[in-house]
CSV table of C-alpha atoms in Angstrom, one decimal:
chain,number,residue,atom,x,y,z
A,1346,UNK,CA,0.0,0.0,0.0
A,1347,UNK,CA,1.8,3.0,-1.0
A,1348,UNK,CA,2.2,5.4,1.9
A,1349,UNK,CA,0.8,8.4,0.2
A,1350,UNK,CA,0.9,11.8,1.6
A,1351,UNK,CA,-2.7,12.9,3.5
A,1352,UNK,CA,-4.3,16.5,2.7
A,1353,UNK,CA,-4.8,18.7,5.7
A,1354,UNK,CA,-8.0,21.4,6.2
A,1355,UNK,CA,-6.0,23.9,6.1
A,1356,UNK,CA,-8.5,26.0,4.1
A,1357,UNK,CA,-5.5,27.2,1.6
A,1358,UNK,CA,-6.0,28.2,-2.5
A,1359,UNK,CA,-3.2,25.5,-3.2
A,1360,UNK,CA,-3.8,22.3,-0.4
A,1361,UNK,CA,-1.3,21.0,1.5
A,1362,UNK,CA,-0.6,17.0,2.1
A,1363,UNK,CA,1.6,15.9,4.9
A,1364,UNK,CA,3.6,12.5,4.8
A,1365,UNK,CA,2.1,9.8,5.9
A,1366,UNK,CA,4.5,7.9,7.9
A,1367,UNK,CA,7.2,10.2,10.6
A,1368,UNK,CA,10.3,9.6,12.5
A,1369,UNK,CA,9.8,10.2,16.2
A,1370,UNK,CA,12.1,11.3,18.1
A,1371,UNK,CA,10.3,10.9,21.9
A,1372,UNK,CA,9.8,7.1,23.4
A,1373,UNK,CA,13.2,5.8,23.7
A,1374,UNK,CA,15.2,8.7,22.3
A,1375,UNK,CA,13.7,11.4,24.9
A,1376,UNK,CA,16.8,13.6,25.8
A,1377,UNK,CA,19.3,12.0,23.5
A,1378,UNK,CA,21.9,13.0,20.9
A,1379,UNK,CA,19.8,12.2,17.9
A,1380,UNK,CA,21.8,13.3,15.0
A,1381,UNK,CA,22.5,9.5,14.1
A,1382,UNK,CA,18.9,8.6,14.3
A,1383,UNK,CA,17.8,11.0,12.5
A,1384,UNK,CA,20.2,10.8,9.2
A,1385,UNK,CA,19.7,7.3,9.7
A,1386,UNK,CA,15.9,7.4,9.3
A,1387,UNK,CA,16.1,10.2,6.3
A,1388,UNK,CA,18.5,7.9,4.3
A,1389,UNK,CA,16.0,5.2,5.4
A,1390,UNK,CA,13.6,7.2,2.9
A,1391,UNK,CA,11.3,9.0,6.0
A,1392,UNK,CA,10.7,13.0,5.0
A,1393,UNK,CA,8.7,13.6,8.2
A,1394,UNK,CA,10.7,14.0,11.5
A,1395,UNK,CA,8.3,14.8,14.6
A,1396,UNK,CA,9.9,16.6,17.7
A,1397,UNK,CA,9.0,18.4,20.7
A,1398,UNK,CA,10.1,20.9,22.9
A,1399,UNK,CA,10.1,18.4,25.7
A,1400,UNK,CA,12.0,15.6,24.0
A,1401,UNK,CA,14.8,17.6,24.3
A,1402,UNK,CA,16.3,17.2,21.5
A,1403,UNK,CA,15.5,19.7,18.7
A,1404,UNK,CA,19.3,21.0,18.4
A,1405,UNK,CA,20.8,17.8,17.0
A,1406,UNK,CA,17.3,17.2,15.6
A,1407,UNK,CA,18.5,20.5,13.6
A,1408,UNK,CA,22.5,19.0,13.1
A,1409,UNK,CA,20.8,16.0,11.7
A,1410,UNK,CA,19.0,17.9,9.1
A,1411,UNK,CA,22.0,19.8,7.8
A,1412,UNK,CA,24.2,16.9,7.9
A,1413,UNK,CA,22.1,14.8,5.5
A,1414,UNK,CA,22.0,17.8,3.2
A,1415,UNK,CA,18.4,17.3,2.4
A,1416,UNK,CA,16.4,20.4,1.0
A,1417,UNK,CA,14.2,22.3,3.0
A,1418,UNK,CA,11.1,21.6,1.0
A,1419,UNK,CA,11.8,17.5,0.7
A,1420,UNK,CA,11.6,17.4,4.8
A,1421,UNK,CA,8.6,17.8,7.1
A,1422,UNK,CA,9.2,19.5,10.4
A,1423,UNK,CA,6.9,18.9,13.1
A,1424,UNK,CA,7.4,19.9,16.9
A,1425,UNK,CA,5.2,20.7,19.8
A,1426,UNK,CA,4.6,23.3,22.2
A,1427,UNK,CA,4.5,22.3,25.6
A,1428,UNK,CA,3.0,24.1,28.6
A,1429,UNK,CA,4.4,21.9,31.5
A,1430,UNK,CA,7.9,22.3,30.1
A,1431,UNK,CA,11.0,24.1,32.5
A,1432,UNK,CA,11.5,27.2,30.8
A,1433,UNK,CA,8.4,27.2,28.7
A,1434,UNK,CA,7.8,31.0,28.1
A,1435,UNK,CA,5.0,31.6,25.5
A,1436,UNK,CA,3.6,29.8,22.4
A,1437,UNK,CA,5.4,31.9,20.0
A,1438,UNK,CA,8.5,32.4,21.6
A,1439,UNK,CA,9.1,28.9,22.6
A,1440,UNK,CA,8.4,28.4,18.6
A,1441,UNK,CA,10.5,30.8,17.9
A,1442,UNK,CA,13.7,29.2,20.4
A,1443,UNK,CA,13.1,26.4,18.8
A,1444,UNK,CA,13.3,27.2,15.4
A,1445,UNK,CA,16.7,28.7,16.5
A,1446,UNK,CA,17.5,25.2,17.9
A,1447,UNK,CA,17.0,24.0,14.4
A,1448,UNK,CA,18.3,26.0,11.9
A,1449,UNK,CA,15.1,26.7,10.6
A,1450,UNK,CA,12.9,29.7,9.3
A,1451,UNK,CA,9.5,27.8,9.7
A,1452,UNK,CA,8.0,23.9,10.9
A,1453,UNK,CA,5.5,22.3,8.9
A,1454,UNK,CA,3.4,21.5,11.6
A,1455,UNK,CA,3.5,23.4,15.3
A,1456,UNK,CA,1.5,21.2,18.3
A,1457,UNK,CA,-0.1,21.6,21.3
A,1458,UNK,CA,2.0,19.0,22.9
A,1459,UNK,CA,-1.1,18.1,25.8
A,1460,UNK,CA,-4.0,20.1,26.6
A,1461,UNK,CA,-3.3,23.3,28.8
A,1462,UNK,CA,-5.5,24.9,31.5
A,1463,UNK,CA,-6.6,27.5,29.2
A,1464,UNK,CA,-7.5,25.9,25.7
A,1465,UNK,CA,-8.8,29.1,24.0
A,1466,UNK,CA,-6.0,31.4,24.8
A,1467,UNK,CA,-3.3,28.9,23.7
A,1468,UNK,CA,-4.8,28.3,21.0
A,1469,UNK,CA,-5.2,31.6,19.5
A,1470,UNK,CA,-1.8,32.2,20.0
A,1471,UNK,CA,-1.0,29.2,17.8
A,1472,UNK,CA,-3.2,30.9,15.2
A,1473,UNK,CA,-1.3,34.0,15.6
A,1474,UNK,CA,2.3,31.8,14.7
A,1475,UNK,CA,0.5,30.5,11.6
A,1476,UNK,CA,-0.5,34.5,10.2
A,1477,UNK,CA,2.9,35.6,11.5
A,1478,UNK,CA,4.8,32.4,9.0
A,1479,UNK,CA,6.3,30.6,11.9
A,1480,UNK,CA,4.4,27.6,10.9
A,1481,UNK,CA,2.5,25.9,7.9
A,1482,UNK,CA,0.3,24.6,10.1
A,1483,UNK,CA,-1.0,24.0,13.5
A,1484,UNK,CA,-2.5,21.5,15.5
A,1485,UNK,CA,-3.1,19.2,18.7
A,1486,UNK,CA,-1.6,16.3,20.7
A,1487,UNK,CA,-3.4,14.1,23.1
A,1488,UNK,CA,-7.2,15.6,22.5
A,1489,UNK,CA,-10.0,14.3,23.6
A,1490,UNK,CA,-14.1,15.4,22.4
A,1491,UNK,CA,-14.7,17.6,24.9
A,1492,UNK,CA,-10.9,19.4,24.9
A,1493,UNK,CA,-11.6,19.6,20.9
A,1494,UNK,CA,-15.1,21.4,21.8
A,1495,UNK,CA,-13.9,23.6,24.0
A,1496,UNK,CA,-11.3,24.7,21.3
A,1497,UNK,CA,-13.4,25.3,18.6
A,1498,UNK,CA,-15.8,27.4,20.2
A,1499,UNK,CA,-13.8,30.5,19.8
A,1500,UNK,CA,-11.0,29.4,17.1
A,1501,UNK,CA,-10.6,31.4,13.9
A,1502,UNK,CA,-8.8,27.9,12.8
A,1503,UNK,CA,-9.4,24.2,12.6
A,1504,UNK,CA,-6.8,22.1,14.2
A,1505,UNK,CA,-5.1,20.9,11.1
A,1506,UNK,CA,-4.2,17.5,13.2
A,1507,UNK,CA,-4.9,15.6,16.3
A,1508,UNK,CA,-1.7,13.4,17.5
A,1509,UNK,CA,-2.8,10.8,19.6
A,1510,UNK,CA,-1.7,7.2,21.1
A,1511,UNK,CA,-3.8,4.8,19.3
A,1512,UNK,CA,-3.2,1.2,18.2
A,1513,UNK,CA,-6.3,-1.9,17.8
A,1514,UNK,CA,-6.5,-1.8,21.8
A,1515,UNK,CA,-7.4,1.3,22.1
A,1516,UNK,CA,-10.0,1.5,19.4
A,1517,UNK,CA,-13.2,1.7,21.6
A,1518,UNK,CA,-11.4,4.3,23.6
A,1519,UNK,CA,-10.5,6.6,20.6
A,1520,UNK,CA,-13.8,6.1,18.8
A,1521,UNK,CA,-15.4,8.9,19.7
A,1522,UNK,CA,-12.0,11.0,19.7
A,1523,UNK,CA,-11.9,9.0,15.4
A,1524,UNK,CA,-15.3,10.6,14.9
A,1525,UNK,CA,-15.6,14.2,15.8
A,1526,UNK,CA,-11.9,14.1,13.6
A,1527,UNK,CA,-13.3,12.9,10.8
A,1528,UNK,CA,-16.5,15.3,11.0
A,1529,UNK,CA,-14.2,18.0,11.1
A,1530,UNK,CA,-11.2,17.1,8.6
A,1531,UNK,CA,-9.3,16.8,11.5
A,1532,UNK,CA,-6.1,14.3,10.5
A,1533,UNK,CA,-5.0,11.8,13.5
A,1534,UNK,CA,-1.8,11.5,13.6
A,1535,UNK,CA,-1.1,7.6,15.6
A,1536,UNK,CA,1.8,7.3,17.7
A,1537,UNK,CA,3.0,4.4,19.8
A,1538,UNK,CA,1.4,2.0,17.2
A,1539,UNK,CA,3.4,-1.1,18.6
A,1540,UNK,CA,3.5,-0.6,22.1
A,1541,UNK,CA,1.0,-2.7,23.6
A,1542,UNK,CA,1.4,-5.4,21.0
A,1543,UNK,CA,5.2,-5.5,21.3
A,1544,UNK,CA,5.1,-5.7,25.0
A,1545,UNK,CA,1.9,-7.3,25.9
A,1546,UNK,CA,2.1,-10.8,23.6
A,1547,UNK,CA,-0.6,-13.2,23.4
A,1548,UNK,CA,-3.6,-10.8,23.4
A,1549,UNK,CA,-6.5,-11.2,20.7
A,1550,UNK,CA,-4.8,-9.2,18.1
A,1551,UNK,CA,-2.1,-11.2,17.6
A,1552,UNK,CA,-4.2,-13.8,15.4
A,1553,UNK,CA,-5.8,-11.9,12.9
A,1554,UNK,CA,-2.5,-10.0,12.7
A,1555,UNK,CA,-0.5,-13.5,12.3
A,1556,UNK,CA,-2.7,-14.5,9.6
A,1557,UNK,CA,-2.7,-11.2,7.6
A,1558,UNK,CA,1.0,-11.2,7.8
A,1559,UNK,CA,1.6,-15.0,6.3
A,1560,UNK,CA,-1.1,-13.7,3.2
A,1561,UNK,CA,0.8,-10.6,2.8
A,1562,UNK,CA,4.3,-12.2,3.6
A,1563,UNK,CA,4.9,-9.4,5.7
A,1564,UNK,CA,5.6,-9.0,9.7
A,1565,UNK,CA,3.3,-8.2,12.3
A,1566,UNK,CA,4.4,-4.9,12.6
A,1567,UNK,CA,4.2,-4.3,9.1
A,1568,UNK,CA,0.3,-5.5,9.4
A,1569,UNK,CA,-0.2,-2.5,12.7
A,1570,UNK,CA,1.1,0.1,10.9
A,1571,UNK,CA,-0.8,-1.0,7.1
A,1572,UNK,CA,-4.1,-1.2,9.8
A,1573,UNK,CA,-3.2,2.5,10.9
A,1574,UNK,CA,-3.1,3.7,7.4
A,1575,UNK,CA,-6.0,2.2,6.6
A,1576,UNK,CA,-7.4,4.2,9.0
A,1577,UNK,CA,-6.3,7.4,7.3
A,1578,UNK,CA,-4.2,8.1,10.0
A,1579,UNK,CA,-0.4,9.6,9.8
A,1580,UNK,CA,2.3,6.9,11.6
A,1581,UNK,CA,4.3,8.2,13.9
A,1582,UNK,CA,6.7,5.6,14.8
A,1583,UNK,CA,10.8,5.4,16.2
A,1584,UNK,CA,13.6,2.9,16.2
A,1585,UNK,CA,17.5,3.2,16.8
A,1586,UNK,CA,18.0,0.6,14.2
A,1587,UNK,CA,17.9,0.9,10.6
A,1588,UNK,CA,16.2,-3.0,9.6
A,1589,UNK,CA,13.1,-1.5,11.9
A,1590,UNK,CA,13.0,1.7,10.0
A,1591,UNK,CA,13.6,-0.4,6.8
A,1592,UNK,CA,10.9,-2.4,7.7
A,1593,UNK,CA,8.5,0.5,8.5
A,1594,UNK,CA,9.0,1.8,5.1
A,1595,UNK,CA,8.6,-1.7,3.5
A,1596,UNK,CA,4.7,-1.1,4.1
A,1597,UNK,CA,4.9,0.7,1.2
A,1598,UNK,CA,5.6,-2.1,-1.3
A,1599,UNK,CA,2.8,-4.3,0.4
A,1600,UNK,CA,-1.0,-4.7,-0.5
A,1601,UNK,CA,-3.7,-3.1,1.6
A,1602,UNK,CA,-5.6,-5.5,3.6
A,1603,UNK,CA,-8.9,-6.6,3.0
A,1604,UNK,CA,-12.0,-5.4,4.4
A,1605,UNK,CA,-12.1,-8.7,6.4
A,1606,UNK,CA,-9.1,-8.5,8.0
A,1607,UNK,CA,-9.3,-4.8,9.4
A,1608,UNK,CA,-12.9,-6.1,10.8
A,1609,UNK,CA,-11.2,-9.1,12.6
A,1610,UNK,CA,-8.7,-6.8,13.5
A,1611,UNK,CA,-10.7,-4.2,14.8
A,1612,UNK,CA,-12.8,-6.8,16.4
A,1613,UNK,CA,-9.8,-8.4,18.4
A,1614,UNK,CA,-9.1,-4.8,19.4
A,1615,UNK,CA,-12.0,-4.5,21.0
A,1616,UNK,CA,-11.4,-6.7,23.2
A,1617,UNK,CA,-9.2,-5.2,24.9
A,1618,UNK,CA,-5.4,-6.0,26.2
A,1619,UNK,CA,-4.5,-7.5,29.4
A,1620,UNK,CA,-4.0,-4.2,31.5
A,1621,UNK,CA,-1.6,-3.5,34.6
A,1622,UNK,CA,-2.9,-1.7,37.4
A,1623,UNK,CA,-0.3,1.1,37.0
A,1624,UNK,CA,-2.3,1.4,33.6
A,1625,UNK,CA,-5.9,1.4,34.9
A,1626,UNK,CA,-4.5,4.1,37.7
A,1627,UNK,CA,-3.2,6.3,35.1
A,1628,UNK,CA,-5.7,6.2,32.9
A,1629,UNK,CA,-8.7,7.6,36.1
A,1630,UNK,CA,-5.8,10.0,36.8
A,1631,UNK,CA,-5.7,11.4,33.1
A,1632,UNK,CA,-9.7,11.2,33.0
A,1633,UNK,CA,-10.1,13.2,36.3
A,1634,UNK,CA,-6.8,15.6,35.2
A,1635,UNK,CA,-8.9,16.3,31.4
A,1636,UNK,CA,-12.2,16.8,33.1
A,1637,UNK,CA,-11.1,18.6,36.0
A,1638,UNK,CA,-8.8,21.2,33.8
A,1639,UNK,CA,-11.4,21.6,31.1
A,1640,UNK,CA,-13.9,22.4,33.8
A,1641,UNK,CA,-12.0,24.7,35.7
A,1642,UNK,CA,-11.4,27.0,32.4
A,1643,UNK,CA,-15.4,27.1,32.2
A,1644,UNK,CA,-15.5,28.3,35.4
A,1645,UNK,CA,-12.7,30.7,36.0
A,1646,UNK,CA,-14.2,32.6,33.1
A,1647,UNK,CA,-17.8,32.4,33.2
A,1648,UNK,CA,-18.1,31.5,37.3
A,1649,UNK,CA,-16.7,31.8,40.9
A,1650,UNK,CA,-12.9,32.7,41.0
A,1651,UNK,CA,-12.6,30.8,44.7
A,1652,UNK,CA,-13.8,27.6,43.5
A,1653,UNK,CA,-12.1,27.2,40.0
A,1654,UNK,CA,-9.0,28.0,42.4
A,1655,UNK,CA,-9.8,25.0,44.6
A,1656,UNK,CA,-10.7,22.7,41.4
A,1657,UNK,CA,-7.5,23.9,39.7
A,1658,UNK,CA,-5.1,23.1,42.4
A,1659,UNK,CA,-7.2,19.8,42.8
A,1660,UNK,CA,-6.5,18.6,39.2
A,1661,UNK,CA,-3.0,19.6,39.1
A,1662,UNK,CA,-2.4,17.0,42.3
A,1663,UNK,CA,-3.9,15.0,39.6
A,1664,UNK,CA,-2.1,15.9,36.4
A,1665,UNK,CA,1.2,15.4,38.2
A,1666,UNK,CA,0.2,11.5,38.8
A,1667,UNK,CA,-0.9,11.8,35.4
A,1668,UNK,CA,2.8,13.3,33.8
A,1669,UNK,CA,4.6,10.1,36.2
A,1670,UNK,CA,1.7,7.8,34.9
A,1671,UNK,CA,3.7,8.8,31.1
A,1672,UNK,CA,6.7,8.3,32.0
A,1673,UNK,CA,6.1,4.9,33.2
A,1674,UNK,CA,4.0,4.4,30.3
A,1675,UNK,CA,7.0,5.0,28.2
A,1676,UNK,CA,9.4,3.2,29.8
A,1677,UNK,CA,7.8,0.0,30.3
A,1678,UNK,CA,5.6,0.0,27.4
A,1679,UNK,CA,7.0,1.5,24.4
A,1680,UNK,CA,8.8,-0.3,22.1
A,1681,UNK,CA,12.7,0.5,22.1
A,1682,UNK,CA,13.2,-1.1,18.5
């Protein structure tokens, strides 16, 4: 299935597509020297390198890029914004430090990294770093419905894409997050589309998988990330070693599967995976940290100041068990490949 690029909403006269398969440079690489990684995955034939602000590691994100020599308009630049981060100033001047880190003039794509306390503010300042040329585009990470709603009731601009985690286990989970996306030409963006298949074995999934890959002759992995496509989503995927990233971009040269094997995957996936309680912890703790943030907005601006106060400083107690509930997450169950 060829990995062809995906058109964005971004309203333009002449429409822009982004590629449909990125280099991550989070998970495993968080904090490294990635300047061999990177090259690596460019000459692996990958034109879409997502960063972040938090990964830290936009500056040899940036030696990588003029190292392989690539032209500007053959790569895609995407990083995020990031609220939580030390030393996070602004939206546009933490866009503009990191265009400094990397050499560059614009990004392709800017993020909101994970929803902040105050959706509409943040997010017309990403507006304003689109009209001022800083970026092509903008967009969100880790959105749910009701963060999306809350977004759209003031913005001048659609999110051009929503990055989220999402593999067949969390289908029933994303559904709703799938829909309101597609109602509103939102892109999704899928990273971490191994994780719980590569670390929790034996779950549903793995037989339909199994079985497309012997038709198709190609791994299981190669079978997640043809599923994600099929989904019209962008992969966002990472590895340190150069047969992964190979294999990645083999997907291309494979055929799509059929109708019957997404269902059977998609049926497996609902299911569910086997789940740690660390897991089931976290995810109350992000539910409670969404709701409670979301809901504190509504009623700092429209209600009592004392009690959106209390809530606020309630649901940052939980947003910090939420932010070590990650970094568990992406040490014991992402992938290092």
């Amino acid at each position: 299935m060829a990995l062809n690029p995906i058109e964005l909403n971004d309203g333009r006269k002449v429409i822009r597509v982004i590629p449909s398969i990125a280099f991550g440079t989070g998970s495993a690489l968080y904090g490294q020297d990635v300047v061999e990684y990177v090259v690596q995955a460019i000459h692996a034939g990958f034109s879409h390198i997502d960063t972040a602000q938090a990964y830290k590691n936009e500056s040899s994100t940036g030696v990588a890029l003029k190292e392989t020599g690539i032209a500007r308009n053959d790569i895609w630049i995407t990083t995020k914004f990031h609220f939580l981060r030390v030393g996070a100033t602004n939206v546009r001047d933490d866009l503009v430090q990191s265009l400094n880190k990397m050499g560059l003039e614009y990004v392709d794509l800017y993020l909101i990294h994970t929803p902040p306390p105050d959706i509409p503010k943040i997010w017309s300042e990403m507006e304003m770093t689109l009209k001022e040329g800083l970026t092509k585009s903008i967009g969100v990470s880790n959105f749910n419905v009701e963060q999306l709603e809350l977004l759209m009731i003031n913005a001048k601009i659609t999110p051009a894409v929503n990055q989220i985690r999402f593999n067949p286990y969390q289908l029933r989970e994303m559904l709703p997050v799938l829909l309101y996306c597609k109602k509103h030409g939102i892109v999704i963006e899928a990273y971490g589309p191994l994780g719980f298949i590569t670390k929790a074995p034996n779950g549903p999934v793995d037989a339909p998988v199994e079985k497309a890959a012997d038709r198709l002759k190609a791994t299981p992995a190669q079978v997640l990330l043809l599923w994600i496509r099929q989904k019209g989503c962008v992969i966002v995927t990472t590895s340190s070693k150069t047969k992964r990233l190979e294999e990645c971009m083999g997907v291309a040269e494979l055929g799509p599967l059929t109708d019957e094997e997404m269902q059977a995957i998609d049926d497996a996936g609902l299911k569910g995976a086997p789940r740690s309680v660390m897991w089931s912890i976290g995810q109350v703790m992000m539910t409670f940290a969404s709701v409670g943030l979301t809901y504190s907005t509504f009623t700092r601006k429209y209600g009592n100041g004392l009690f959106a106060d209390a809530l606020a400083i309630f649901t940052w107690i939980f947003m910090l068990f939420a932010l070590v509930r990650t970094v568990l997450l992406t040490i014991s169950i992402e992938p290092a490949l």
